[in-house]
PDB file of C-alpha atoms in Angstrom:
ATOM      1  CA  UNK A  21      -4.434  -3.946 -14.806  1.00  0.00           C
ATOM      2  CA  UNK A  22      -1.535  -1.587 -14.189  1.00  0.00           C
ATOM      3  CA  UNK A  23       1.582  -3.438 -13.179  1.00  0.00           C
ATOM      4  CA  UNK A  24       3.487  -2.026 -10.184  1.00  0.00           C
ATOM      5  CA  UNK A  25       6.812  -0.458 -11.129  1.00  0.00           C
ATOM      6  CA  UNK A  26      10.031  -2.252 -10.342  1.00  0.00           C
ATOM      7  CA  UNK A  27      10.588  -0.175  -7.191  1.00  0.00           C
ATOM      8  CA  UNK A  28       8.320  -2.635  -5.364  1.00  0.00           C
ATOM      9  CA  UNK A  29      10.564  -5.508  -6.329  1.00  0.00           C
ATOM     10  CA  UNK A  30      13.679  -3.636  -5.219  1.00  0.00           C
ATOM     11  CA  UNK A  31      12.216  -2.802  -1.794  1.00  0.00           C
ATOM     12  CA  UNK A  32      11.083  -6.437  -1.396  1.00  0.00           C
ATOM     13  CA  UNK A  33      14.656  -7.540  -1.975  1.00  0.00           C
ATOM     14  CA  UNK A  34      15.936  -5.009   0.624  1.00  0.00           C
ATOM     15  CA  UNK A  35      13.391  -6.434   3.054  1.00  0.00           C
ATOM     16  CA  UNK A  36      14.639  -9.964   2.480  1.00  0.00           C
ATOM     17  CA  UNK A  37      18.240  -8.857   3.003  1.00  0.00           C
ATOM     18  CA  UNK A  38      17.468  -7.055   6.247  1.00  0.00           C
ATOM     19  CA  UNK A  39      15.526 -10.010   7.601  1.00  0.00           C
ATOM     20  CA  UNK A  40      18.737 -11.996   7.434  1.00  0.00           C
ATOM     21  CA  UNK A  41      20.978  -9.228   8.775  1.00  0.00           C
ATOM     22  CA  UNK A  42      22.837 -10.194  11.973  1.00  0.00           C
ATOM     23  CA  UNK A  43      21.670 -13.753  11.572  1.00  0.00           C
ATOM     24  CA  UNK A  44      18.055 -12.563  11.611  1.00  0.00           C
ATOM     25  CA  UNK A  45      18.242 -11.529  15.276  1.00  0.00           C
ATOM     26  CA  UNK A  46      16.307  -8.225  14.946  1.00  0.00           C
ATOM     27  CA  UNK A  47      13.615  -9.833  12.792  1.00  0.00           C
ATOM     28  CA  UNK A  48      13.218 -12.745  15.201  1.00  0.00           C
ATOM     29  CA  UNK A  49      13.181 -10.487  18.269  1.00  0.00           C
ATOM     30  CA  UNK A  50      10.339  -8.383  16.884  1.00  0.00           C
ATOM     31  CA  UNK A  51       8.369 -11.418  15.738  1.00  0.00           C
ATOM     32  CA  UNK A  52       8.753 -13.133  19.103  1.00  0.00           C
ATOM     33  CA  UNK A  53       7.438 -10.082  20.971  1.00  0.00           C
ATOM     34  CA  UNK A  54       4.513  -9.710  18.571  1.00  0.00           C
ATOM     35  CA  UNK A  55       3.489 -13.363  18.819  1.00  0.00           C
ATOM     36  CA  UNK A  56       2.661 -12.776  22.472  1.00  0.00           C
ATOM     37  CA  UNK A  57       0.443  -9.811  21.650  1.00  0.00           C
ATOM     38  CA  UNK A  58      -1.551 -10.624  18.540  1.00  0.00           C
ATOM     39  CA  UNK A  59      -3.154 -13.069  16.121  1.00  0.00           C
ATOM     40  CA  UNK A  60      -1.650 -12.315  12.698  1.00  0.00           C
ATOM     41  CA  UNK A  61      -2.985 -13.216   9.271  1.00  0.00           C
ATOM     42  CA  UNK A  62      -0.004 -15.369   8.375  1.00  0.00           C
ATOM     43  CA  UNK A  63       2.517 -14.634  11.109  1.00  0.00           C
ATOM     44  CA  UNK A  64       3.546 -11.296  12.639  1.00  0.00           C
ATOM     45  CA  UNK A  65       5.715  -8.787  10.814  1.00  0.00           C
ATOM     46  CA  UNK A  66       9.411  -8.615  11.684  1.00  0.00           C
ATOM     47  CA  UNK A  67      12.024  -5.975  10.888  1.00  0.00           C
ATOM     48  CA  UNK A  68       9.934  -4.483   8.044  1.00  0.00           C
ATOM     49  CA  UNK A  69       6.502  -2.895   7.699  1.00  0.00           C
ATOM     50  CA  UNK A  70       4.663  -0.887   5.040  1.00  0.00           C
ATOM     51  CA  UNK A  71       2.465   2.055   5.993  1.00  0.00           C
ATOM     52  CA  UNK A  72       0.737   3.406   2.852  1.00  0.00           C
ATOM     53  CA  UNK A  73      -1.999   5.781   1.751  1.00  0.00           C
ATOM     54  CA  UNK A  74      -1.915   4.335  -1.779  1.00  0.00           C
ATOM     55  CA  UNK A  75      -5.285   2.739  -2.539  1.00  0.00           C
ATOM     56  CA  UNK A  76      -4.170   0.587  -5.499  1.00  0.00           C
ATOM     57  CA  UNK A  77      -3.261  -2.503  -3.406  1.00  0.00           C
ATOM     58  CA  UNK A  78      -0.018  -2.981  -5.369  1.00  0.00           C
ATOM     59  CA  UNK A  79       1.900  -3.853  -2.208  1.00  0.00           C
ATOM     60  CA  UNK A  80      -0.024  -7.130  -2.003  1.00  0.00           C
ATOM     61  CA  UNK A  81       1.769  -8.349  -5.112  1.00  0.00           C
ATOM     62  CA  UNK A  82       5.108  -8.261  -3.263  1.00  0.00           C
ATOM     63  CA  UNK A  83       4.590  -8.163   0.513  1.00  0.00           C
ATOM     64  CA  UNK A  84       2.779 -10.280   3.062  1.00  0.00           C
ATOM     65  CA  UNK A  85      -0.532  -9.036   4.401  1.00  0.00           C
ATOM     66  CA  UNK A  86       0.872  -8.808   7.944  1.00  0.00           C
ATOM     67  CA  UNK A  87       3.545  -6.400   6.651  1.00  0.00           C
ATOM     68  CA  UNK A  88       1.021  -3.896   5.205  1.00  0.00           C
ATOM     69  CA  UNK A  89      -1.152  -1.175   6.690  1.00  0.00           C
ATOM     70  CA  UNK A  90      -3.422   0.656   4.171  1.00  0.00           C
ATOM     71  CA  UNK A  91      -4.199   3.686   6.295  1.00  0.00           C
ATOM     72  CA  UNK A  92      -6.975   4.840   3.905  1.00  0.00           C
ATOM     73  CA  UNK A  93      -8.102   1.413   2.717  1.00  0.00           C
ATOM     74  CA  UNK A  94      -7.678   0.035  -0.802  1.00  0.00           C
ATOM     75  CA  UNK A  95      -9.717  -0.437  -3.973  1.00  0.00           C
ATOM     76  CA  UNK A  96      -9.892  -4.214  -3.581  1.00  0.00           C
ATOM     77  CA  UNK A  97     -11.904  -3.918  -0.356  1.00  0.00           C
ATOM     78  CA  UNK A  98     -15.588  -2.956  -0.493  1.00  0.00           C
ATOM     79  CA  UNK A  99     -18.386  -2.237   1.952  1.00  0.00           C
ATOM     80  CA  UNK A 100     -22.083  -1.383   2.045  1.00  0.00           C
ATOM     81  CA  UNK A 101     -22.940   2.250   1.284  1.00  0.00           C
ATOM     82  CA  UNK A 102     -25.742   2.181   3.871  1.00  0.00           C
ATOM     83  CA  UNK A 103     -24.576   3.520   7.228  1.00  0.00           C
ATOM     84  CA  UNK A 104     -27.320   1.435   8.945  1.00  0.00           C
ATOM     85  CA  UNK A 105     -26.146  -1.881   7.499  1.00  0.00           C
ATOM     86  CA  UNK A 106     -24.090  -3.844  10.022  1.00  0.00           C
ATOM     87  CA  UNK A 107     -22.053  -5.796   7.470  1.00  0.00           C
ATOM     88  CA  UNK A 108     -18.287  -5.369   7.407  1.00  0.00           C
ATOM     89  CA  UNK A 109     -15.832  -5.195   4.510  1.00  0.00           C
ATOM     90  CA  UNK A 110     -15.225  -7.734   1.765  1.00  0.00           C
ATOM     91  CA  UNK A 111     -12.996  -8.318  -1.213  1.00  0.00           C
ATOM     92  CA  UNK A 112     -14.016  -7.658  -4.796  1.00  0.00           C
ATOM     93  CA  UNK A 113     -13.648 -10.759  -7.004  1.00  0.00           C
ATOM     94  CA  UNK A 114     -10.217 -10.796  -8.639  1.00  0.00           C
ATOM     95  CA  UNK A 115     -11.790 -11.452 -12.054  1.00  0.00           C
ATOM     96  CA  UNK A 116     -14.197  -8.512 -11.780  1.00  0.00           C
ATOM     97  CA  UNK A 117     -13.859  -5.879 -14.482  1.00  0.00           C
ATOM     98  CA  UNK A 118     -15.877  -2.621 -14.424  1.00  0.00           C
ATOM     99  CA  UNK A 119     -17.053  -1.297 -17.744  1.00  0.00           C
ATOM    100  CA  UNK A 120     -15.937   2.336 -18.082  1.00  0.00           C
ATOM    101  CA  UNK A 121     -17.377   4.725 -20.667  1.00  0.00           C
ATOM    102  CA  UNK A 122     -14.207   6.412 -21.904  1.00  0.00           C
ATOM    103  CA  UNK A 123     -16.169   9.376 -23.283  1.00  0.00           C
ATOM    104  CA  UNK A 124     -17.251  10.412 -19.805  1.00  0.00           C
ATOM    105  CA  UNK A 125     -14.817   8.410 -17.637  1.00  0.00           C
ATOM    106  CA  UNK A 126     -17.821   7.102 -15.699  1.00  0.00           C
ATOM    107  CA  UNK A 127     -18.928   3.547 -14.968  1.00  0.00           C
ATOM    108  CA  UNK A 128     -22.597   3.419 -16.063  1.00  0.00           C
ATOM    109  CA  UNK A 129     -25.149   1.337 -14.195  1.00  0.00           C
ATOM    110  CA  UNK A 130     -25.486  -1.158 -17.045  1.00  0.00           C
ATOM    111  CA  UNK A 131     -22.687  -2.935 -18.878  1.00  0.00           C
ATOM    112  CA  UNK A 132     -21.646  -2.051 -22.415  1.00  0.00           C
ATOM    113  CA  UNK A 133     -24.124  -4.490 -24.021  1.00  0.00           C
ATOM    114  CA  UNK A 134     -26.876  -2.029 -23.148  1.00  0.00           C
ATOM    115  CA  UNK A 135     -25.017   1.092 -24.433  1.00  0.00           C
ATOM    116  CA  UNK A 136     -24.871   2.593 -27.932  1.00  0.00           C
ATOM    117  CA  UNK A 137     -22.346   0.885 -30.235  1.00  0.00           C
ATOM    118  CA  UNK A 138     -20.258   4.032 -30.572  1.00  0.00           C
ATOM    119  CA  UNK A 139     -19.258   3.746 -26.912  1.00  0.00           C
ATOM    120  CA  UNK A 140     -15.959   1.941 -26.283  1.00  0.00           C
ATOM    121  CA  UNK A 141     -14.952   0.013 -23.188  1.00  0.00           C
ATOM    122  CA  UNK A 142     -11.741   0.702 -21.335  1.00  0.00           C
ATOM    123  CA  UNK A 143     -10.563  -2.844 -22.286  1.00  0.00           C
ATOM    124  CA  UNK A 144     -10.748  -2.130 -26.046  1.00  0.00           C
ATOM    125  CA  UNK A 145      -8.872   1.114 -25.616  1.00  0.00           C
ATOM    126  CA  UNK A 146      -6.061  -0.531 -23.617  1.00  0.00           C
ATOM    127  CA  UNK A 147      -5.500  -3.124 -26.315  1.00  0.00           C
ATOM    128  CA  UNK A 148      -4.754  -0.494 -28.959  1.00  0.00           C
ATOM    129  CA  UNK A 149      -1.418   1.075 -29.702  1.00  0.00           C
ATOM    130  CA  UNK A 150      -2.214   4.629 -28.593  1.00  0.00           C
ATOM    131  CA  UNK A 151      -0.621   7.459 -26.683  1.00  0.00           C
ATOM    132  CA  UNK A 152      -1.649   7.309 -22.987  1.00  0.00           C
ATOM    133  CA  UNK A 153      -4.010  10.071 -21.921  1.00  0.00           C
ATOM    134  CA  UNK A 154      -7.210  10.423 -19.886  1.00  0.00           C
ATOM    135  CA  UNK A 155      -9.499   7.569 -20.951  1.00  0.00           C
ATOM    136  CA  UNK A 156      -6.755   6.015 -23.094  1.00  0.00           C
ATOM    137  CA  UNK A 157      -4.196   4.245 -20.930  1.00  0.00           C
ATOM    138  CA  UNK A 158      -1.486   1.692 -21.473  1.00  0.00           C
ATOM    139  CA  UNK A 159      -0.346  -0.617 -18.735  1.00  0.00           C
ATOM    140  CA  UNK A 160       3.315  -1.622 -18.350  1.00  0.00           C
ATOM    141  CA  UNK A 161       2.930  -5.360 -18.401  1.00  0.00           C
ATOM    142  CA  UNK A 162       0.970  -8.170 -16.803  1.00  0.00           C
ATOM    143  CA  UNK A 163       0.721  -8.410 -13.009  1.00  0.00           C
ATOM    144  CA  UNK A 164       2.327 -11.809 -12.522  1.00  0.00           C
ATOM    145  CA  UNK A 165       1.704 -11.864  -8.760  1.00  0.00           C
ATOM    146  CA  UNK A 166      -1.722 -10.240  -8.790  1.00  0.00           C
ATOM    147  CA  UNK A 167      -2.769  -9.736  -5.151  1.00  0.00           C
ATOM    148  CA  UNK A 168      -1.136 -13.033  -4.275  1.00  0.00           C
ATOM    149  CA  UNK A 169      -0.690 -12.007  -0.637  1.00  0.00           C
ATOM    150  CA  UNK A 170      -4.130 -10.520  -0.015  1.00  0.00           C
ATOM    151  CA  UNK A 171      -6.195 -12.713   2.341  1.00  0.00           C
ATOM    152  CA  UNK A 172      -9.500 -14.132   1.024  1.00  0.00           C
ATOM    153  CA  UNK A 173     -12.676 -12.435   2.082  1.00  0.00           C
ATOM    154  CA  UNK A 174     -14.216 -13.811   5.269  1.00  0.00           C
ATOM    155  CA  UNK A 175     -17.620 -12.443   4.215  1.00  0.00           C
ATOM    156  CA  UNK A 176     -18.801 -14.613   1.336  1.00  0.00           C
ATOM    157  CA  UNK A 177     -22.135 -12.770   1.088  1.00  0.00           C
ATOM    158  CA  UNK A 178     -20.856  -9.215   0.854  1.00  0.00           C
ATOM    159  CA  UNK A 179     -20.247  -8.792  -2.859  1.00  0.00           C
ATOM    160  CA  UNK A 180     -23.344  -9.226  -5.053  1.00  0.00           C
ATOM    161  CA  UNK A 181     -23.871  -8.256  -8.681  1.00  0.00           C
ATOM    162  CA  UNK A 182     -27.027  -8.778 -10.768  1.00  0.00           C
ATOM    163  CA  UNK A 183     -26.616 -10.061 -14.329  1.00  0.00           C
ATOM    164  CA  UNK A 184     -25.851  -7.300 -16.784  1.00  0.00           C
ATOM    165  CA  UNK A 185     -25.287  -4.657 -14.141  1.00  0.00           C
ATOM    166  CA  UNK A 186     -22.059  -2.735 -13.610  1.00  0.00           C
ATOM    167  CA  UNK A 187     -22.611  -1.609  -9.999  1.00  0.00           C
ATOM    168  CA  UNK A 188     -22.101  -4.152  -7.185  1.00  0.00           C
ATOM    169  CA  UNK A 189     -24.485  -4.346  -4.260  1.00  0.00           C
ATOM    170  CA  UNK A 190     -24.291  -5.388  -0.642  1.00  0.00           C
ATOM    171  CA  UNK A 191     -25.349  -9.017  -0.429  1.00  0.00           C
ATOM    172  CA  UNK A 192     -26.705  -8.450   3.091  1.00  0.00           C
ATOM    173  CA  UNK A 193     -29.156  -5.593   2.559  1.00  0.00           C
ATOM    174  CA  UNK A 194     -29.217  -4.870  -1.190  1.00  0.00           C
ATOM    175  CA  UNK A 195     -27.879  -1.334  -0.973  1.00  0.00           C
ATOM    176  CA  UNK A 196     -25.151  -0.212  -3.396  1.00  0.00           C
ATOM    177  CA  UNK A 197     -21.642  -1.259  -2.477  1.00  0.00           C
ATOM    178  CA  UNK A 198     -18.791   1.267  -2.295  1.00  0.00           C
ATOM    179  CA  UNK A 199     -15.008   1.003  -2.054  1.00  0.00           C
ATOM    180  CA  UNK A 200     -13.795   0.740   1.525  1.00  0.00           C
ATOM    181  CA  UNK A 201     -11.558   3.759   0.949  1.00  0.00           C
ATOM    182  CA  UNK A 202     -11.530   6.818   3.147  1.00  0.00           C
ATOM    183  CA  UNK A 203     -12.829   9.848   1.186  1.00  0.00           C
ATOM    184  CA  UNK A 204     -12.765  13.534   2.126  1.00  0.00           C
ATOM    185  CA  UNK A 205     -15.552  14.196   4.614  1.00  0.00           C
ATOM    186  CA  UNK A 206     -16.295  10.486   4.801  1.00  0.00           C
ATOM    187  CA  UNK A 207     -18.235   9.484   7.901  1.00  0.00           C
ATOM    188  CA  UNK A 208     -19.297   6.056   6.609  1.00  0.00           C
ATOM    189  CA  UNK A 209     -15.931   4.470   5.945  1.00  0.00           C
ATOM    190  CA  UNK A 210     -15.349   1.036   7.537  1.00  0.00           C
ATOM    191  CA  UNK A 211     -11.632   0.483   8.076  1.00  0.00           C
ATOM    192  CA  UNK A 212      -9.815  -2.788   8.476  1.00  0.00           C
ATOM    193  CA  UNK A 213      -9.675  -2.980  12.280  1.00  0.00           C
ATOM    194  CA  UNK A 214      -7.462  -6.097  12.578  1.00  0.00           C
ATOM    195  CA  UNK A 215      -4.946  -4.611  10.173  1.00  0.00           C
ATOM    196  CA  UNK A 216      -4.902  -1.321  12.079  1.00  0.00           C
ATOM    197  CA  UNK A 217      -4.370  -3.193  15.347  1.00  0.00           C
ATOM    198  CA  UNK A 218      -1.468  -5.186  13.835  1.00  0.00           C
ATOM    199  CA  UNK A 219       0.237  -1.901  12.816  1.00  0.00           C
ATOM    200  CA  UNK A 220      -0.240  -0.341  16.258  1.00  0.00           C
ATOM    201  CA  UNK A 221       1.199  -3.389  17.991  1.00  0.00           C
ATOM    202  CA  UNK A 222       4.148  -3.532  15.608  1.00  0.00           C
ATOM    203  CA  UNK A 223       4.981   0.118  16.327  1.00  0.00           C
ATOM    204  CA  UNK A 224       4.603  -0.517  20.061  1.00  0.00           C
ATOM    205  CA  UNK A 225       7.038  -3.480  19.824  1.00  0.00           C
ATOM    206  CA  UNK A 226       9.607  -1.500  17.845  1.00  0.00           C
ATOM    207  CA  UNK A 227       9.463   1.239  20.467  1.00  0.00           C
ATOM    208  CA  UNK A 228       9.909  -1.286  23.248  1.00  0.00           C
ATOM    209  CA  UNK A 229      13.032  -2.699  21.587  1.00  0.00           C
ATOM    210  CA  UNK A 230      14.382   0.497  20.021  1.00  0.00           C
ATOM    211  CA  UNK A 231      17.358   0.992  22.344  1.00  0.00           C
ATOM    212  CA  UNK A 232      18.975  -2.000  20.624  1.00  0.00           C
ATOM    213  CA  UNK A 233      17.825  -1.076  17.091  1.00  0.00           C
ATOM    214  CA  UNK A 234      18.935   1.140  14.223  1.00  0.00           C
ATOM    215  CA  UNK A 235      15.688   2.168  12.552  1.00  0.00           C
ATOM    216  CA  UNK A 236      15.333   3.474   9.000  1.00  0.00           C
ATOM    217  CA  UNK A 237      12.031   4.993   7.866  1.00  0.00           C
ATOM    218  CA  UNK A 238      11.833   5.444   4.108  1.00  0.00           C
ATOM    219  CA  UNK A 239       9.110   7.849   3.064  1.00  0.00           C
ATOM    220  CA  UNK A 240       8.422   7.958  -0.693  1.00  0.00           C
ATOM    221  CA  UNK A 241       6.337  10.563  -2.471  1.00  0.00           C
ATOM    222  CA  UNK A 242       4.434  11.961   0.521  1.00  0.00           C
ATOM    223  CA  UNK A 243       3.530  15.576  -0.204  1.00  0.00           C
ATOM    224  CA  UNK A 244       1.576  18.280   1.641  1.00  0.00           C
ATOM    225  CA  UNK A 245      -1.930  17.779   0.276  1.00  0.00           C
ATOM    226  CA  UNK A 246      -2.761  14.614   2.224  1.00  0.00           C
ATOM    227  CA  UNK A 247      -0.195  14.340   4.983  1.00  0.00           C
ATOM    228  CA  UNK A 248      -1.201  11.145   6.784  1.00  0.00           C
ATOM    229  CA  UNK A 249       1.980   9.248   5.910  1.00  0.00           C
ATOM    230  CA  UNK A 250       4.216  12.279   6.330  1.00  0.00           C
ATOM    231  CA  UNK A 251       2.845  13.019   9.795  1.00  0.00           C
ATOM    232  CA  UNK A 252       3.105   9.329  10.801  1.00  0.00           C
ATOM    233  CA  UNK A 253       6.784   9.259   9.805  1.00  0.00           C
ATOM    234  CA  UNK A 254       7.577  12.388  11.858  1.00  0.00           C
ATOM    235  CA  UNK A 255       5.661  11.147  14.889  1.00  0.00           C
ATOM    236  CA  UNK A 256       7.469   7.823  14.750  1.00  0.00           C
ATOM    237  CA  UNK A 257      10.844   9.600  14.637  1.00  0.00           C
ATOM    238  CA  UNK A 258       9.875  11.647  17.733  1.00  0.00           C
ATOM    239  CA  UNK A 259       8.671   8.558  19.639  1.00  0.00           C
ATOM    240  CA  UNK A 260      11.875   6.656  18.830  1.00  0.00           C
ATOM    241  CA  UNK A 261      14.147   9.525  19.853  1.00  0.00           C
ATOM    242  CA  UNK A 262      12.289   9.971  23.162  1.00  0.00           C
ATOM    243  CA  UNK A 263      12.770   6.228  23.853  1.00  0.00           C
ATOM    244  CA  UNK A 264      16.523   6.508  23.199  1.00  0.00           C
ATOM    245  CA  UNK A 265      16.404   4.814  19.804  1.00  0.00           C
ATOM    246  CA  UNK A 266      18.592   5.459  16.757  1.00  0.00           C
ATOM    247  CA  UNK A 267      16.515   6.516  13.708  1.00  0.00           C
ATOM    248  CA  UNK A 268      16.862   8.155  10.335  1.00  0.00           C
ATOM    249  CA  UNK A 269      14.030   9.318   8.089  1.00  0.00           C
ATOM    250  CA  UNK A 270      14.842   9.100   4.366  1.00  0.00           C
ATOM    251  CA  UNK A 271      12.369  11.503   2.791  1.00  0.00           C
ATOM    252  CA  UNK A 272      12.071  11.179  -0.984  1.00  0.00           C
ATOM    253  CA  UNK A 273      10.007  13.878  -2.631  1.00  0.00           C
ATOM    254  CA  UNK A 274      10.717  16.109  -5.682  1.00  0.00           C
ATOM    255  CA  UNK A 275       9.195  19.198  -4.032  1.00  0.00           C
ATOM    256  CA  UNK A 276       8.949  18.711  -0.280  1.00  0.00           C
ATOM    257  CA  UNK A 277      11.916  16.642   0.925  1.00  0.00           C
ATOM    258  CA  UNK A 278      12.740  18.679   4.016  1.00  0.00           C
ATOM    259  CA  UNK A 279      11.501  18.463   7.623  1.00  0.00           C
ATOM    260  CA  UNK A 280       9.659  21.114   9.646  1.00  0.00           C
ATOM    261  CA  UNK A 281      12.037  23.675  11.096  1.00  0.00           C
ATOM    262  CA  UNK A 282      12.951  23.308  14.781  1.00  0.00           C
ATOM    263  CA  UNK A 283      11.372  19.834  14.929  1.00  0.00           C
ATOM    264  CA  UNK A 284      12.919  16.668  16.309  1.00  0.00           C
ATOM    265  CA  UNK A 285      12.734  15.229  12.762  1.00  0.00           C
ATOM    266  CA  UNK A 286      15.036  17.945  11.431  1.00  0.00           C
ATOM    267  CA  UNK A 287      18.058  16.345  13.110  1.00  0.00           C
ATOM    268  CA  UNK A 288      17.223  12.853  11.846  1.00  0.00           C
ATOM    269  CA  UNK A 289      16.312  13.385   8.192  1.00  0.00           C
ATOM    270  CA  UNK A 290      18.048  12.524   4.948  1.00  0.00           C
ATOM    271  CA  UNK A 291      16.355  14.643   2.266  1.00  0.00           C
ATOM    272  CA  UNK A 292      16.345  13.361  -1.335  1.00  0.00           C
ATOM    273  CA  UNK A 293      14.614  15.798  -3.719  1.00  0.00           C
ATOM    274  CA  UNK A 294      13.705  13.255  -6.380  1.00  0.00           C
ATOM    275  CA  UNK A 295      10.843  11.194  -7.774  1.00  0.00           C
ATOM    276  CA  UNK A 296      10.322   7.873  -6.007  1.00  0.00           C
ATOM    277  CA  UNK A 297      11.395   5.244  -8.552  1.00  0.00           C
ATOM    278  CA  UNK A 298      14.433   7.218  -9.677  1.00  0.00           C
ATOM    279  CA  UNK A 299      15.667   7.548  -6.100  1.00  0.00           C
ATOM    280  CA  UNK A 300      14.986   3.905  -5.293  1.00  0.00           C
ATOM    281  CA  UNK A 301      16.986   2.750  -8.332  1.00  0.00           C
ATOM    282  CA  UNK A 302      19.887   5.031  -7.453  1.00  0.00           C
ATOM    283  CA  UNK A 303      19.940   3.879  -3.823  1.00  0.00           C
ATOM    284  CA  UNK A 304      19.823   0.282  -5.042  1.00  0.00           C
ATOM    285  CA  UNK A 305      22.849   0.821  -7.266  1.00  0.00           C
ATOM    286  CA  UNK A 306      24.810   2.058  -4.265  1.00  0.00           C
ATOM    287  CA  UNK A 307      23.404  -0.708  -2.034  1.00  0.00           C
ATOM    288  CA  UNK A 308      24.360  -3.485  -4.449  1.00  0.00           C
ATOM    289  CA  UNK A 309      27.818  -1.970  -5.011  1.00  0.00           C
ATOM    290  CA  UNK A 310      28.431  -1.852  -1.278  1.00  0.00           C
ATOM    291  CA  UNK A 311      27.359  -5.462  -0.861  1.00  0.00           C
ATOM    292  CA  UNK A 312      29.739  -6.548  -3.628  1.00  0.00           C
ATOM    293  CA  UNK A 313      32.629  -4.633  -2.025  1.00  0.00           C
ATOM    294  CA  UNK A 314      31.936  -6.196   1.376  1.00  0.00           C
ATOM    295  CA  UNK A 315      31.902  -9.712  -0.133  1.00  0.00           C
ATOM    296  CA  UNK A 316      35.194  -8.987  -1.932  1.00  0.00           C
ATOM    297  CA  UNK A 317      36.770  -7.860   1.328  1.00  0.00           C
ATOM    298  CA  UNK A 318      35.621 -11.022   3.095  1.00  0.00           C
ATOM    299  CA  UNK A 319      37.193 -13.158   0.356  1.00  0.00           C
ATOM    300  CA  UNK A 320      40.503 -11.307   0.627  1.00  0.00           C
TER     301      UNK A 320
END
């Protein structure tokens, strides 16, 4: 129910601008190379790609599926909890709504009709005018483009839920379902293999063409606790430099905006010690101002 902040919309606009840069040559070159290598969901990605460890699936409200790689999965994709079940991953129904006991912040096995009357659902709490806190949250508006770019589930049998129950099951074997999200010490996670392959091929293509490219990697809010995205950014910088490419890493983080000392990344980093949305909005102000100045110069 939580609406993505406006930073997503800003970045989507930047993407659209860059697709048209230089008459769209870079975007078309990358797409043309990828078409020879892969079968995409709705066409290969071009001059833009998202690599995220966020599990909220907010990117699907703004970006095409072929432009997104959820490196740890996302909450909209589910799988069987049994490691012996051979089923894959499937989407949760868009209209599905878990009942959450806000006293314990747990989702009980049965829905609220079977619980004592003094228990309140998360939906009733959200509708009230209250101060946000644990168990009492307020969204920031309706999601107008709710998951509009997420492909439909190919597995129509996967998601199953008995009447009155709160916990979904695997429609193939009857075991409990679980989010297809990578947890700590998780040996049963089923990742989206086609999506992972699309990302690898996109990176491979960018590296093949990098001598003629100016690459910008924008890393937002990646700290030191789970460093998957941070490490991926640094590795990509190193690969591009070794191939003779031009690259800058814009690292936005209020606490850890620098690069490792004596690393290749250190010479190609723009550190912005700030929270993500604040930095995006400030960059956008400068970006829009520059575009206006360039248009004025062309007119004169």
